[in-house]
Coordinates of C-alpha atoms in Angstrom, one line a residue:
Chain A
M1 CA 0.0 0.0 0.0
G2 CA 2.2 2.8 1.2
T3 CA 1.5 6.5 1.7
T4 CA -0.3 8.6 -0.9
E5 CA 3.0 10.2 -1.9
E6 CA 4.7 6.8 -2.4
R7 CA 1.8 5.5 -4.5
L8 CA 1.8 8.6 -6.7
R9 CA 5.6 8.4 -6.9
A10 CA 5.4 4.7 -8.0
Y11 CA 2.7 5.4 -10.6
L12 CA 4.5 8.4 -12.1
A13 CA 7.8 6.6 -12.2
A14 CA 6.4 3.6 -14.0
N15 CA 4.0 5.3 -16.4
C16 CA 5.4 8.7 -17.2
L17 CA 9.0 9.1 -16.2
H18 CA 10.5 5.6 -16.5
M19 CA 12.9 6.1 -13.6
P20 CA 13.3 4.8 -10.1
P21 CA 10.4 6.2 -7.9
D22 CA 12.7 7.4 -5.2
E23 CA 14.6 9.6 -7.6
I24 CA 11.7 11.9 -8.6
P25 CA 12.3 15.3 -7.0
L26 CA 9.3 16.4 -5.0
D27 CA 9.5 19.9 -6.5
Q28 CA 10.1 18.8 -10.2
P29 CA 7.6 20.6 -12.4
L30 CA 5.8 17.9 -14.3
L31 CA 2.9 19.4 -16.2
S32 CA 4.4 22.8 -17.2
T33 CA 7.4 21.0 -18.6
G34 CA 5.4 18.4 -20.6
L35 CA 7.1 15.5 -18.7
V36 CA 3.6 14.4 -17.9
D37 CA 1.7 15.1 -21.1
S38 CA -2.0 15.5 -21.6
F39 CA -2.5 11.9 -22.6
H40 CA -0.8 10.8 -19.4
L41 CA -3.0 13.1 -17.4
V42 CA -6.3 11.3 -18.2
E43 CA -4.7 8.0 -17.1
L44 CA -3.3 9.6 -14.0
A45 CA -6.8 10.9 -13.1
I46 CA -8.3 7.4 -13.6
F47 CA -5.5 6.0 -11.3
I48 CA -6.2 8.5 -8.6
E49 CA -9.9 8.0 -8.8
T50 CA -9.8 4.2 -8.7
E51 CA -6.8 3.6 -6.4
L52 CA -6.9 6.6 -4.2
G53 CA -10.6 7.4 -4.2
V54 CA -10.3 11.0 -5.2
R55 CA -11.9 12.6 -8.3
I56 CA -10.0 15.2 -10.3
D57 CA -12.1 16.7 -13.0
D58 CA -10.7 17.0 -16.5
T59 CA -10.9 20.8 -16.3
E60 CA -8.5 20.6 -13.4
L61 CA -5.9 18.6 -15.3
N62 CA -3.5 21.6 -15.7
S63 CA -0.5 23.1 -14.0
G64 CA -2.8 25.7 -12.3
T65 CA -4.1 22.8 -10.1
F66 CA -0.9 21.0 -9.5
D67 CA 2.5 20.9 -11.2
T68 CA 4.7 18.9 -8.9
L69 CA 4.5 15.6 -7.0
A70 CA 4.4 17.6 -3.7
Q71 CA 1.4 19.6 -4.9
L72 CA -0.4 16.6 -6.3
T73 CA 0.1 14.7 -3.0
V74 CA -1.4 17.7 -1.0
L75 CA -4.3 17.9 -3.4
V76 CA -5.1 14.2 -3.1
E77 CA -4.7 14.1 0.7
Q78 CA -7.0 17.2 1.1
R79 CA -9.7 15.5 -0.9
Q80 CA -9.3 12.2 0.9
S81 CA -10.0 13.8 4.3
Chain B
M1 CA -22.3 15.9 -54.7
S2 CA -20.9 18.1 -57.5
L3 CA -18.3 20.7 -56.7
P4 CA -17.9 23.7 -59.0
A5 CA -14.5 24.6 -60.5
G6 CA -12.8 27.8 -59.5
T7 CA -11.2 28.8 -56.3
L8 CA -12.1 27.8 -52.7
P9 CA -13.3 31.3 -51.9
Q10 CA -15.6 31.2 -54.9
V11 CA -17.1 27.9 -53.8
L12 CA -17.6 29.3 -50.2
F13 CA -19.0 32.5 -51.6
D14 CA -21.6 30.6 -53.6
R15 CA -22.8 29.1 -50.3
Y16 CA -22.8 32.5 -48.8
R17 CA -25.1 33.8 -51.5
T18 CA -27.5 30.8 -51.7
S19 CA -27.7 29.6 -48.0
P20 CA -26.2 32.2 -45.7
E21 CA -28.2 31.1 -42.6
Q22 CA -27.1 27.4 -42.8
T23 CA -25.0 26.3 -39.9
A24 CA -21.4 25.9 -41.2
V25 CA -19.5 25.1 -38.0
V26 CA -20.5 24.3 -34.4
L27 CA -17.6 25.2 -32.1
R28 CA -17.6 23.1 -28.9
L29 CA -14.9 24.8 -26.8
N30 CA -14.3 25.4 -23.1
K31 CA -17.4 23.2 -22.3
G32 CA -19.6 25.6 -24.2
E33 CA -21.1 25.6 -27.7
S34 CA -21.5 28.3 -30.3
T35 CA -22.5 28.3 -33.9
L36 CA -21.2 30.0 -37.0
T37 CA -23.6 30.3 -39.9
V38 CA -22.2 30.5 -43.4
R39 CA -22.8 34.2 -43.3
Q40 CA -20.9 34.6 -40.0
L41 CA -18.0 32.5 -41.2
V42 CA -17.6 34.4 -44.4
D43 CA -18.2 37.9 -42.8
G44 CA -15.4 37.1 -40.4
A45 CA -13.2 36.0 -43.2
L46 CA -13.9 39.1 -45.2
G47 CA -13.0 41.2 -42.2
Y48 CA -9.6 39.5 -42.0
A49 CA -9.1 40.0 -45.7
A50 CA -9.6 43.7 -45.2
R51 CA -7.2 43.7 -42.2
L52 CA -4.5 41.8 -44.0
R53 CA -4.8 44.1 -47.0
Q54 CA -4.5 47.1 -44.8
A55 CA -1.3 45.5 -43.3
G56 CA 0.2 45.5 -46.8
V57 CA -0.3 41.8 -47.6
V58 CA -0.8 41.2 -51.4
P59 CA -2.1 38.2 -53.3
G60 CA 0.3 35.3 -53.5
E61 CA 2.1 36.1 -50.3
V62 CA 2.1 33.7 -47.4
V63 CA 0.2 34.3 -44.2
I64 CA 0.9 32.2 -41.1
A65 CA -1.8 31.7 -38.5
L66 CA -0.6 30.7 -35.1
L67 CA -4.0 30.8 -33.3
P68 CA -5.6 28.3 -31.0
P69 CA -8.7 26.4 -32.1
G70 CA -11.7 28.7 -32.5
A71 CA -13.6 31.1 -34.8
E72 CA -10.7 33.5 -35.1
L73 CA -8.5 30.8 -36.6
L74 CA -11.1 29.9 -39.2
H75 CA -11.7 33.6 -40.1
A76 CA -8.0 34.4 -40.4
F77 CA -7.3 31.3 -42.5
L78 CA -10.2 31.9 -44.9
G79 CA -9.7 35.7 -44.9
A80 CA -6.1 35.3 -46.2
M81 CA -7.5 33.0 -48.9
F82 CA -10.2 35.5 -49.9
L83 CA -7.5 38.1 -50.3
G84 CA -5.7 35.8 -52.7
A85 CA -2.9 35.2 -50.1
V86 CA -1.7 31.8 -49.2
P87 CA -2.5 30.8 -45.6
S88 CA -0.8 28.2 -43.5
I89 CA -1.7 27.1 -39.9
L90 CA 1.1 26.2 -37.5
P91 CA 0.9 25.2 -33.8
F92 CA 0.6 28.1 -31.4
L93 CA 2.9 28.4 -28.3
T94 CA 1.5 26.3 -25.5
E95 CA 2.6 26.3 -21.8
K96 CA 4.8 23.3 -22.1
L97 CA 6.8 24.4 -25.1
D98 CA 10.1 26.2 -24.6
P99 CA 9.6 29.7 -26.1
Q100 CA 13.2 29.8 -27.4
R101 CA 12.8 26.5 -29.3
Y102 CA 9.5 27.6 -30.6
R103 CA 11.1 30.8 -32.0
E104 CA 13.9 28.8 -33.5
S105 CA 11.5 26.6 -35.3
L106 CA 9.4 29.6 -36.6
D107 CA 12.6 31.5 -37.6
S108 CA 13.7 28.5 -39.6
L109 CA 10.3 28.3 -41.3
I110 CA 10.3 32.0 -42.1
S111 CA 13.7 31.8 -43.7
V112 CA 12.3 29.4 -46.2
T113 CA 8.6 30.4 -46.5
R114 CA 9.1 34.2 -46.3
P115 CA 5.6 35.0 -45.0
A116 CA 4.2 38.5 -45.3
A117 CA 2.2 38.2 -42.1
L118 CA 1.9 36.2 -38.9
I119 CA -1.3 36.2 -36.9
A120 CA -1.2 35.1 -33.2
E121 CA -3.0 35.9 -30.0
P122 CA -1.9 39.3 -28.5
N123 CA 0.7 38.0 -26.0
L124 CA 2.3 35.7 -28.5
A125 CA 2.3 38.4 -31.2
D126 CA 4.0 40.8 -28.9
M127 CA 6.6 38.3 -28.0
L128 CA 7.3 37.4 -31.6
R129 CA 7.4 41.0 -32.7
T130 CA 10.3 41.7 -30.3
Q131 CA 12.1 38.4 -30.1
L132 CA 11.9 36.7 -33.4
A133 CA 15.2 36.9 -35.3
H134 CA 13.4 37.3 -38.6
A135 CA 10.7 39.6 -37.3
G136 CA 12.0 42.5 -39.5
E137 CA 11.4 40.5 -42.6
V138 CA 7.7 40.0 -41.9
K139 CA 5.5 42.9 -43.0
A140 CA 2.9 42.5 -40.3
M141 CA 2.6 40.7 -37.0
L142 CA -1.2 40.8 -36.3
A143 CA -2.8 40.2 -33.0
G144 CA -5.8 37.9 -33.4
G145 CA -8.6 37.4 -30.9
A146 CA -8.1 40.9 -29.4
P147 CA -11.4 42.0 -27.7
G148 CA -13.3 44.8 -29.4
L149 CA -11.5 44.3 -32.7
Q150 CA -13.7 46.1 -35.3
L151 CA -13.3 44.9 -38.9
R152 CA -14.5 47.0 -41.7
P153 CA -16.4 45.3 -44.6
V154 CA -14.5 44.9 -47.8
D155 CA -15.6 45.3 -51.4
T156 CA -15.7 41.7 -52.5
A157 CA -15.3 42.7 -56.2
T158 CA -11.7 43.6 -55.4
L159 CA -10.7 40.3 -53.8
E160 CA -8.2 38.3 -55.8
G161 CA -9.3 35.1 -54.1
L162 CA -12.7 35.4 -55.8
R163 CA -11.2 36.2 -59.2
G164 CA -7.9 34.4 -59.3
S165 CA -6.9 31.3 -61.3
P166 CA -7.8 27.9 -59.9
D167 CA -4.1 27.0 -60.5
S168 CA -2.9 29.6 -58.1
L169 CA -1.8 28.4 -54.7
A170 CA -4.6 28.0 -52.1
L171 CA -2.6 27.1 -49.0
L172 CA 0.5 25.6 -47.5
Q173 CA 0.5 22.5 -45.3
H174 CA 3.6 22.2 -43.1
S175 CA 4.9 19.1 -41.5
S176 CA 6.7 19.7 -38.2
G177 CA 10.4 19.9 -38.1
T178 CA 13.2 22.1 -36.9
T179 CA 16.4 20.7 -38.2
G180 CA 17.2 21.1 -41.8
L181 CA 14.9 23.0 -44.1
Q182 CA 11.2 23.1 -43.6
K183 CA 9.0 21.7 -46.3
G184 CA 5.6 23.4 -46.9
V185 CA 3.4 21.4 -49.2
A186 CA 1.9 23.9 -51.6
L187 CA -1.6 23.1 -52.9
S188 CA -3.6 24.8 -55.6
H189 CA -7.3 25.5 -55.5
R190 CA -7.8 23.1 -58.4
A191 CA -6.0 20.3 -56.6
I192 CA -8.0 20.7 -53.5
L193 CA -11.3 20.8 -55.4
R194 CA -10.3 17.7 -57.4
Q195 CA -9.5 15.9 -54.1
L196 CA -12.9 16.7 -52.7
A197 CA -14.6 15.7 -56.0
A198 CA -12.9 12.3 -55.8
Y199 CA -13.1 11.8 -52.0
A200 CA -16.8 12.9 -51.5
P201 CA -18.2 10.0 -53.6
A202 CA -15.8 7.5 -51.9
L203 CA -17.3 8.5 -48.6
G204 CA -20.8 8.8 -50.0
L205 CA -20.7 12.3 -48.5
T206 CA -23.9 14.4 -48.7
P207 CA -24.8 17.8 -47.2
S208 CA -26.7 16.0 -44.5
D209 CA -23.5 14.5 -43.2
I210 CA -22.3 15.9 -39.9
I211 CA -18.5 15.7 -39.4
V212 CA -17.2 15.7 -35.8
S213 CA -13.5 16.5 -35.4
W214 CA -11.1 17.4 -32.6
L215 CA -8.1 17.2 -34.9
P216 CA -5.6 20.1 -35.1
L217 CA -5.9 22.2 -38.2
Y218 CA -2.2 22.4 -38.8
H219 CA -2.4 18.7 -39.8
D220 CA -3.7 17.7 -43.2
M221 CA -6.3 15.4 -41.7
G222 CA -7.7 18.2 -39.6
L223 CA -7.4 20.8 -42.2
I224 CA -9.0 18.9 -45.1
A225 CA -11.3 16.3 -43.5
G226 CA -12.0 18.3 -40.4
F227 CA -12.5 21.8 -41.8
L228 CA -12.3 22.5 -45.6
M229 CA -14.3 19.5 -46.9
P230 CA -17.3 20.2 -44.7
V231 CA -17.2 23.9 -45.1
L232 CA -17.0 23.7 -48.9
T233 CA -19.4 20.8 -49.5
G234 CA -22.1 22.0 -47.1
A235 CA -21.8 19.2 -44.5
K236 CA -22.0 20.5 -41.0
L237 CA -18.8 20.6 -39.0
V238 CA -18.7 20.1 -35.2
L239 CA -15.3 21.3 -34.1
L240 CA -13.6 20.4 -30.8
S241 CA -10.2 21.4 -29.4
P242 CA -7.4 18.8 -29.5
F243 CA -6.3 20.0 -26.1
E244 CA -9.7 19.5 -24.4
W245 CA -10.1 16.1 -26.2
A246 CA -6.8 14.9 -24.8
R247 CA -7.9 15.5 -21.3
A248 CA -11.5 14.4 -21.9
P249 CA -11.7 11.9 -24.8
W250 CA -15.4 11.4 -24.2
T251 CA -16.1 14.9 -25.6
L252 CA -15.8 13.5 -29.1
L253 CA -18.4 10.8 -28.3
R254 CA -20.7 13.3 -26.6
A255 CA -20.6 15.6 -29.7
V256 CA -21.4 12.7 -32.0
S257 CA -24.3 11.7 -29.7
E258 CA -25.7 15.2 -29.3
H259 CA -25.4 16.3 -32.9
G260 CA -26.1 13.0 -34.7
G261 CA -22.5 13.0 -36.0
T262 CA -22.0 10.7 -39.0
L263 CA -18.3 10.9 -39.8
A264 CA -15.0 11.3 -37.9
W265 CA -11.4 10.8 -38.7
L266 CA -9.0 9.5 -36.0
P267 CA -5.4 8.4 -35.8
N268 CA -5.0 4.8 -34.6
F269 CA -3.9 5.8 -31.1
A270 CA -7.2 7.5 -30.5
Y271 CA -9.0 4.2 -30.8
N272 CA -7.0 2.8 -27.9
F273 CA -7.3 6.0 -26.0
C274 CA -11.1 6.2 -26.4
A275 CA -11.4 2.5 -25.5
T276 CA -9.3 2.5 -22.4
R277 CA -9.4 6.0 -21.0
I278 CA -13.1 6.8 -20.7
P279 CA -14.8 6.1 -17.4
D280 CA -18.3 4.4 -17.6
R281 CA -20.0 7.4 -16.2
E282 CA -19.0 9.5 -19.2
L283 CA -20.5 7.0 -21.6
N284 CA -23.9 6.6 -19.9
G285 CA -26.8 7.6 -22.1
L286 CA -24.7 8.1 -25.3
D287 CA -26.2 7.1 -28.6
L288 CA -23.6 6.6 -31.3
S289 CA -25.9 4.9 -33.8
S290 CA -25.7 7.9 -36.2
W291 CA -22.0 7.4 -36.7
R292 CA -21.7 5.7 -40.1
A293 CA -17.9 6.0 -40.4
V294 CA -15.1 6.3 -37.9
I295 CA -12.1 6.6 -40.2
N296 CA -8.7 5.4 -39.1
C297 CA -6.0 7.5 -40.8
S298 CA -2.6 9.1 -40.5
E299 CA -0.6 6.4 -38.7
P300 CA -0.3 2.6 -39.0
M301 CA -3.6 0.9 -38.5
V302 CA -3.9 -1.9 -36.0
A303 CA -6.7 -4.5 -36.1
E304 CA -6.6 -4.8 -32.3
S305 CA -7.3 -1.1 -31.9
H306 CA -10.5 -1.4 -34.0
R307 CA -11.6 -4.4 -31.8
L308 CA -11.0 -2.5 -28.6
F309 CA -12.9 0.5 -29.8
A310 CA -15.8 -1.5 -31.2
S311 CA -16.2 -3.7 -28.1
R312 CA -16.1 -0.7 -25.8
L313 CA -18.6 1.4 -27.8
R314 CA -21.0 -1.3 -29.2
P315 CA -23.2 -1.1 -26.2
F316 CA -23.7 2.6 -27.0
G317 CA -25.0 2.0 -30.5
L318 CA -21.8 1.9 -32.5
R319 CA -22.6 0.2 -35.8
E320 CA -20.6 -2.9 -36.8
T321 CA -19.8 -1.3 -40.2
A322 CA -18.8 2.1 -38.8
L323 CA -15.0 1.3 -38.6
A324 CA -13.3 2.5 -41.8
T325 CA -9.7 3.2 -43.0
C326 CA -7.9 5.7 -45.2
Y327 CA -4.4 6.2 -46.5
A328 CA -3.7 9.9 -46.9
M329 CA -0.9 12.4 -47.3
A330 CA -0.6 16.2 -47.6
E331 CA 1.2 15.8 -51.0
N332 CA -2.1 14.5 -52.4
V333 CA -4.1 17.1 -50.6
F334 CA -5.4 14.3 -48.3
A335 CA -6.9 10.9 -49.1
V336 CA -5.3 8.4 -51.5
T337 CA -7.5 5.5 -50.6
Q338 CA -10.7 4.8 -48.6
G339 CA -11.9 1.5 -47.2
G340 CA -14.7 0.2 -45.1
I341 CA -17.5 2.5 -46.0
D342 CA -20.8 0.6 -45.4
R343 CA -18.9 -2.6 -45.1
P344 CA -16.4 -4.2 -42.8
V345 CA -12.7 -3.2 -43.1
R346 CA -10.8 -6.0 -44.8
L347 CA -8.2 -7.8 -42.7
D348 CA -5.5 -9.7 -44.6
R349 CA -4.0 -12.5 -42.6
V350 CA -0.6 -13.4 -44.0
D351 CA 2.4 -15.5 -43.1
R352 CA 4.6 -13.4 -40.8
E353 CA 7.9 -14.9 -41.7
L354 CA 7.4 -14.5 -45.4
L355 CA 6.3 -11.0 -44.9
V356 CA 9.3 -10.0 -42.8
K357 CA 12.0 -12.0 -44.5
E358 CA 10.9 -12.2 -48.2
G359 CA 8.7 -9.2 -48.5
R360 CA 5.8 -11.3 -49.7
A361 CA 2.2 -11.1 -48.3
V362 CA 1.2 -14.8 -48.5
P363 CA -2.3 -15.5 -47.2
A364 CA -2.2 -17.9 -44.2
G365 CA -5.0 -19.6 -42.3
G366 CA -5.4 -19.5 -38.5
A367 CA -4.7 -16.7 -36.1
D368 CA -1.6 -17.9 -34.4
R369 CA 1.9 -16.5 -33.8
R370 CA 3.0 -17.3 -37.3
T371 CA 0.5 -15.1 -39.0
T372 CA 0.1 -11.3 -38.9
E373 CA -3.0 -9.2 -39.7
V374 CA -2.6 -6.4 -42.1
V375 CA -5.4 -3.8 -42.2
S376 CA -6.6 -2.8 -45.6
A377 CA -6.5 0.9 -46.4
G378 CA -9.1 0.4 -49.0
E379 CA -9.2 1.1 -52.7
P380 CA -7.5 4.1 -54.4
L381 CA -9.8 7.0 -55.0
A382 CA -11.1 7.2 -58.6
N383 CA -8.5 9.9 -59.5
C384 CA -5.5 8.2 -57.8
E385 CA -3.2 5.4 -59.1
V386 CA -1.0 3.5 -56.7
L387 CA 2.0 1.4 -57.8
V388 CA 4.3 -0.7 -55.7
L389 CA 8.0 -0.3 -56.8
S390 CA 11.0 -2.5 -56.2
P391 CA 14.2 -0.8 -55.0
D392 CA 15.3 -0.3 -58.7
G393 CA 12.0 1.4 -59.4
S394 CA 10.3 -1.2 -61.4
P395 CA 6.6 -2.1 -60.7
L396 CA 6.0 -5.2 -58.5
P397 CA 3.2 -7.7 -58.8
N398 CA 0.4 -8.1 -56.3
R399 CA 1.3 -9.2 -52.8
Q400 CA 5.0 -8.2 -53.2
I401 CA 6.1 -5.5 -50.8
G402 CA 7.8 -2.4 -52.1
E403 CA 7.6 1.4 -52.0
L404 CA 4.3 2.9 -52.7
A405 CA 4.2 5.4 -55.6
L406 CA 1.3 7.7 -56.3
R407 CA 0.0 9.5 -59.3
S408 CA -3.2 11.6 -59.3
D409 CA -4.7 14.8 -60.6
C410 CA -4.7 16.5 -57.2
M411 CA -1.1 16.5 -56.2
L412 CA 1.0 19.2 -54.7
T413 CA 2.2 22.1 -56.9
G414 CA 5.5 21.6 -55.1
Y415 CA 7.3 22.2 -51.8
F416 CA 7.1 25.9 -51.3
N417 CA 10.4 27.6 -52.2
R418 CA 12.1 24.2 -52.3
P419 CA 12.6 23.2 -55.9
D420 CA 15.3 20.8 -54.7
A421 CA 12.9 18.9 -52.5
T422 CA 10.2 19.0 -55.1
A423 CA 12.5 17.5 -57.8
S424 CA 13.6 14.6 -55.5
A425 CA 10.1 13.7 -54.4
L426 CA 8.5 13.5 -57.9
R427 CA 9.7 11.1 -60.6
D428 CA 8.0 11.2 -64.0
G429 CA 4.8 12.5 -62.4
W430 CA 4.9 9.8 -59.7
Y431 CA 5.3 10.8 -56.0
L432 CA 7.4 8.4 -54.0
T433 CA 5.7 8.1 -50.7
G434 CA 8.4 6.5 -48.6
D435 CA 5.8 4.1 -47.3
L436 CA 6.1 0.3 -47.8
G437 CA 3.2 -1.9 -48.7
Y438 CA 1.5 -4.1 -51.2
L439 CA -1.5 -4.3 -53.4
A440 CA -4.0 -7.2 -53.3
E441 CA -7.4 -7.5 -55.0
G442 CA -7.4 -3.8 -55.8
E443 CA -6.8 -2.7 -52.2
V444 CA -3.8 -1.0 -50.7
F445 CA -2.0 -2.5 -47.6
I446 CA 0.6 -0.5 -45.7
T447 CA 3.3 -2.6 -43.9
G448 CA 6.1 -0.2 -43.0
R449 CA 8.2 2.8 -43.9
K450 CA 11.3 3.3 -45.9
K451 CA 12.2 6.7 -44.4
D452 CA 13.4 7.4 -40.8
L453 CA 10.1 9.2 -40.1
M454 CA 8.3 8.3 -36.9
I455 CA 4.5 8.7 -36.6
V456 CA 3.7 9.4 -33.0
G457 CA -0.1 9.7 -32.3
G458 CA -0.6 10.7 -35.9
K459 CA 2.1 13.4 -35.9
N460 CA 5.0 13.0 -38.3
I461 CA 8.2 13.4 -36.3
Y462 CA 11.7 13.2 -37.7
P463 CA 14.1 11.5 -35.4
Q464 CA 16.8 14.0 -36.3
D465 CA 14.7 16.8 -34.7
I466 CA 14.5 14.9 -31.4
E467 CA 18.3 14.0 -31.6
Y468 CA 19.0 17.7 -32.1
L469 CA 17.1 18.6 -28.9
I470 CA 18.8 15.9 -26.8
N471 CA 22.3 16.9 -28.1
Q472 CA 21.9 20.3 -26.4
V473 CA 21.4 18.8 -22.9
P474 CA 24.5 19.2 -20.7
G475 CA 25.9 15.8 -19.8
V476 CA 25.1 14.3 -23.2
H477 CA 28.0 13.5 -25.4
P478 CA 27.0 15.7 -28.4
G479 CA 26.5 13.7 -31.6
R480 CA 26.3 10.5 -29.7
V481 CA 22.5 10.2 -29.7
V482 CA 20.2 8.0 -31.7
V483 CA 16.4 8.3 -31.8
F484 CA 13.9 5.9 -33.4
G485 CA 10.3 4.9 -33.1
L486 CA 9.1 1.8 -31.2
F487 CA 5.6 0.6 -31.4
N488 CA 3.7 0.7 -28.1
E489 CA 0.9 -1.9 -28.2
S490 CA -1.2 -0.6 -25.4
M491 CA -1.1 2.9 -26.8
G492 CA -1.6 1.8 -30.4
T493 CA 1.1 4.1 -31.7
E494 CA 4.9 4.6 -32.0
E495 CA 6.8 6.2 -29.2
P496 CA 10.1 7.9 -29.8
A497 CA 12.9 6.0 -28.0
A498 CA 16.4 7.3 -27.5
V499 CA 19.8 5.8 -26.8
V500 CA 22.1 8.5 -25.4
E501 CA 25.8 8.3 -24.7
V502 CA 26.7 10.1 -21.5
D503 CA 29.7 12.4 -21.4
P504 CA 31.8 11.0 -18.6
A505 CA 33.5 14.3 -18.0
A506 CA 30.3 16.1 -17.3
R507 CA 29.5 14.0 -14.2
V508 CA 25.8 14.6 -14.3
E509 CA 23.9 12.2 -12.1
A510 CA 22.0 9.7 -14.3
N511 CA 18.4 10.3 -13.1
R512 CA 18.8 14.0 -13.3
L513 CA 20.2 13.6 -16.8
G514 CA 17.3 11.4 -17.7
L515 CA 14.8 14.0 -16.5
A516 CA 16.7 16.8 -18.3
I517 CA 16.6 14.8 -21.6
R518 CA 12.9 14.1 -21.2
E519 CA 12.2 17.8 -20.5
A520 CA 14.2 18.9 -23.5
V521 CA 12.2 16.7 -25.7
A522 CA 8.8 17.6 -24.2
T523 CA 9.4 21.4 -24.3
G524 CA 11.1 21.3 -27.7
S525 CA 8.7 19.2 -29.7
E526 CA 5.2 18.0 -30.0
V527 CA 5.9 14.6 -28.4
T528 CA 6.9 12.9 -25.2
L529 CA 9.9 10.6 -25.1
G530 CA 9.2 6.9 -24.4
P531 CA 12.1 4.5 -23.6
L532 CA 15.4 6.1 -22.8
K533 CA 18.7 4.3 -22.4
L534 CA 21.8 6.1 -21.1
V535 CA 24.9 4.3 -22.3
D536 CA 28.7 4.5 -22.1
E537 CA 31.0 4.9 -25.1
R538 CA 30.9 1.2 -26.0
W539 CA 27.2 0.7 -26.6
L540 CA 26.3 2.6 -29.8
V541 CA 26.6 0.7 -33.1
K542 CA 28.4 2.7 -35.8
T543 CA 29.0 2.1 -39.5
S544 CA 32.5 1.6 -40.9
S545 CA 32.5 5.4 -41.6
G546 CA 31.8 6.1 -37.9
K547 CA 28.2 7.2 -38.5
I548 CA 25.6 6.1 -35.9
A549 CA 23.4 3.5 -37.5
R550 CA 19.8 4.1 -36.6
G551 CA 18.4 0.8 -37.7
A552 CA 21.1 -1.3 -36.1
N553 CA 20.8 0.6 -32.8
R554 CA 17.1 0.2 -32.8
E555 CA 17.5 -3.6 -33.3
K556 CA 20.0 -3.7 -30.5
L557 CA 17.8 -1.9 -28.0
L558 CA 14.8 -4.1 -29.0
S559 CA 16.8 -7.2 -28.4
E560 CA 17.9 -5.9 -25.0
L561 CA 14.2 -5.2 -24.2
G562 CA 13.4 -8.7 -25.3
R563 CA 11.2 -7.7 -28.2
E564 CA 11.0 -8.6 -31.8
A565 CA 12.0 -6.0 -34.4

């Protein structure tokens, strides 16, 4: 299972960044740099909804809502509580 | 459906006179919907014609539109054409793109194409005016979409686009590319109208058809099938934004359901994307029974992608015969073939080993590992001839694989300002496509590609452009980079893969370097990098002359990944 951050980390590492999960910097911009592209985003939203129980609307899938792993973790945790 | 001869503005202006209040385009943007009647579409275009004329643009000059999807883009494009100028649509600057790389690419385009005007949203226009190296060579940098913009009506009798020759250039269609010289496919009014005259009957197109499209207009499929064809033939167009579709793929299906859409064109990856990335709740209540053709076009077609799409959407009314295929290229305006209209798409099951090793498509029974399914692209349009050529240029018999060559009456006038490229692409009136395939029972089957080109989600990407971007990253050994396409089965498209030699002196930590390389590709191009392998100086395969061999490195990486070539 792991914490929300660990699970997001593992997901992003395997599906978008192809690198060891522990090496993703928390403050690395992901959306504004295109590292996580728009096609990845729909899949990420589905993962978050089915695995973490939090819905992120398609209109929120932009860097104004979250851009880094740290911001995404906060967003998901806020909505979980 | 008969199309008059003349110029595209003449055809549109006839619609304007006879049925001005018909709906031409429904724009579904930002979760809202608005309508453009033929009158509104043309009035906006005439306003742009006046504006461009005032800015000093004269007939025959190139006008580049860098606008996001919306009415303004349609008006600007058509307005340039009414003036007799030659419009071309290119991607606008999005958040993820590096502005410096974007300017480099535009500068390189300007140096070849020599446009008289650029039209962009106000912020981008300001930035280009001050920061583009070639800005001084462009007569006008116009801000599009500025609020309160008042356009004065123009005397249509003075518009060259309504009087000019059908053989004059109508538009340029650019493929993406930064390294080397850009190629703009130059198309005449006559070629475009002949394409539509041949393609409309192959589709059974009528003015009651409703075309739904999210495709970008800087791509031939979006520009012709998803804009000019409906607007000129009187079929209604429901236009979506590619950016919104990528985040919410169900918007396409909703638009089909709500408007009774009948036709759509999609690159292969979109079938996988729609089948696997739409939650059930977004499909509830949809009725797709009006959809008579969903046409797979612009990248290699995969039978499994069709099956995924059909099985996901059948419960929502998708017809069994709706799946269709098309082989198209900008050099022929658009379509070369069309298959699967009102009948199932033909699948050719052939022996895999003979296909790969001997270049022969020999029919084989059974669906096992020794056979492979090739999706038919359909029959050539009535005005197109397709030949399969051997490496020495002689025609090959049916079921033998070679390079596809095309001849038609709707081909490009040439690559704009590139007589060298035009001469090398055309041979005795035949266009050498660079695609590999075979003919069987009158249908065209595409099996591969001769050139280095990658097709990523329907976008043509040259590996050299991606290599150029990676070469700039600190820590990479410049010149020791190789990029090629690898097919990703779950995505239904190719992904760019890279093998990169690390500069040992730079001492950049490997994961940081990996991220920097990915970022350079994402911000410098239209694609995202897939597999990336960082290697030392012993890995890359070189030819005897020391050149990095793309094909051999691709095979080496595939064998390391445990995959077949």
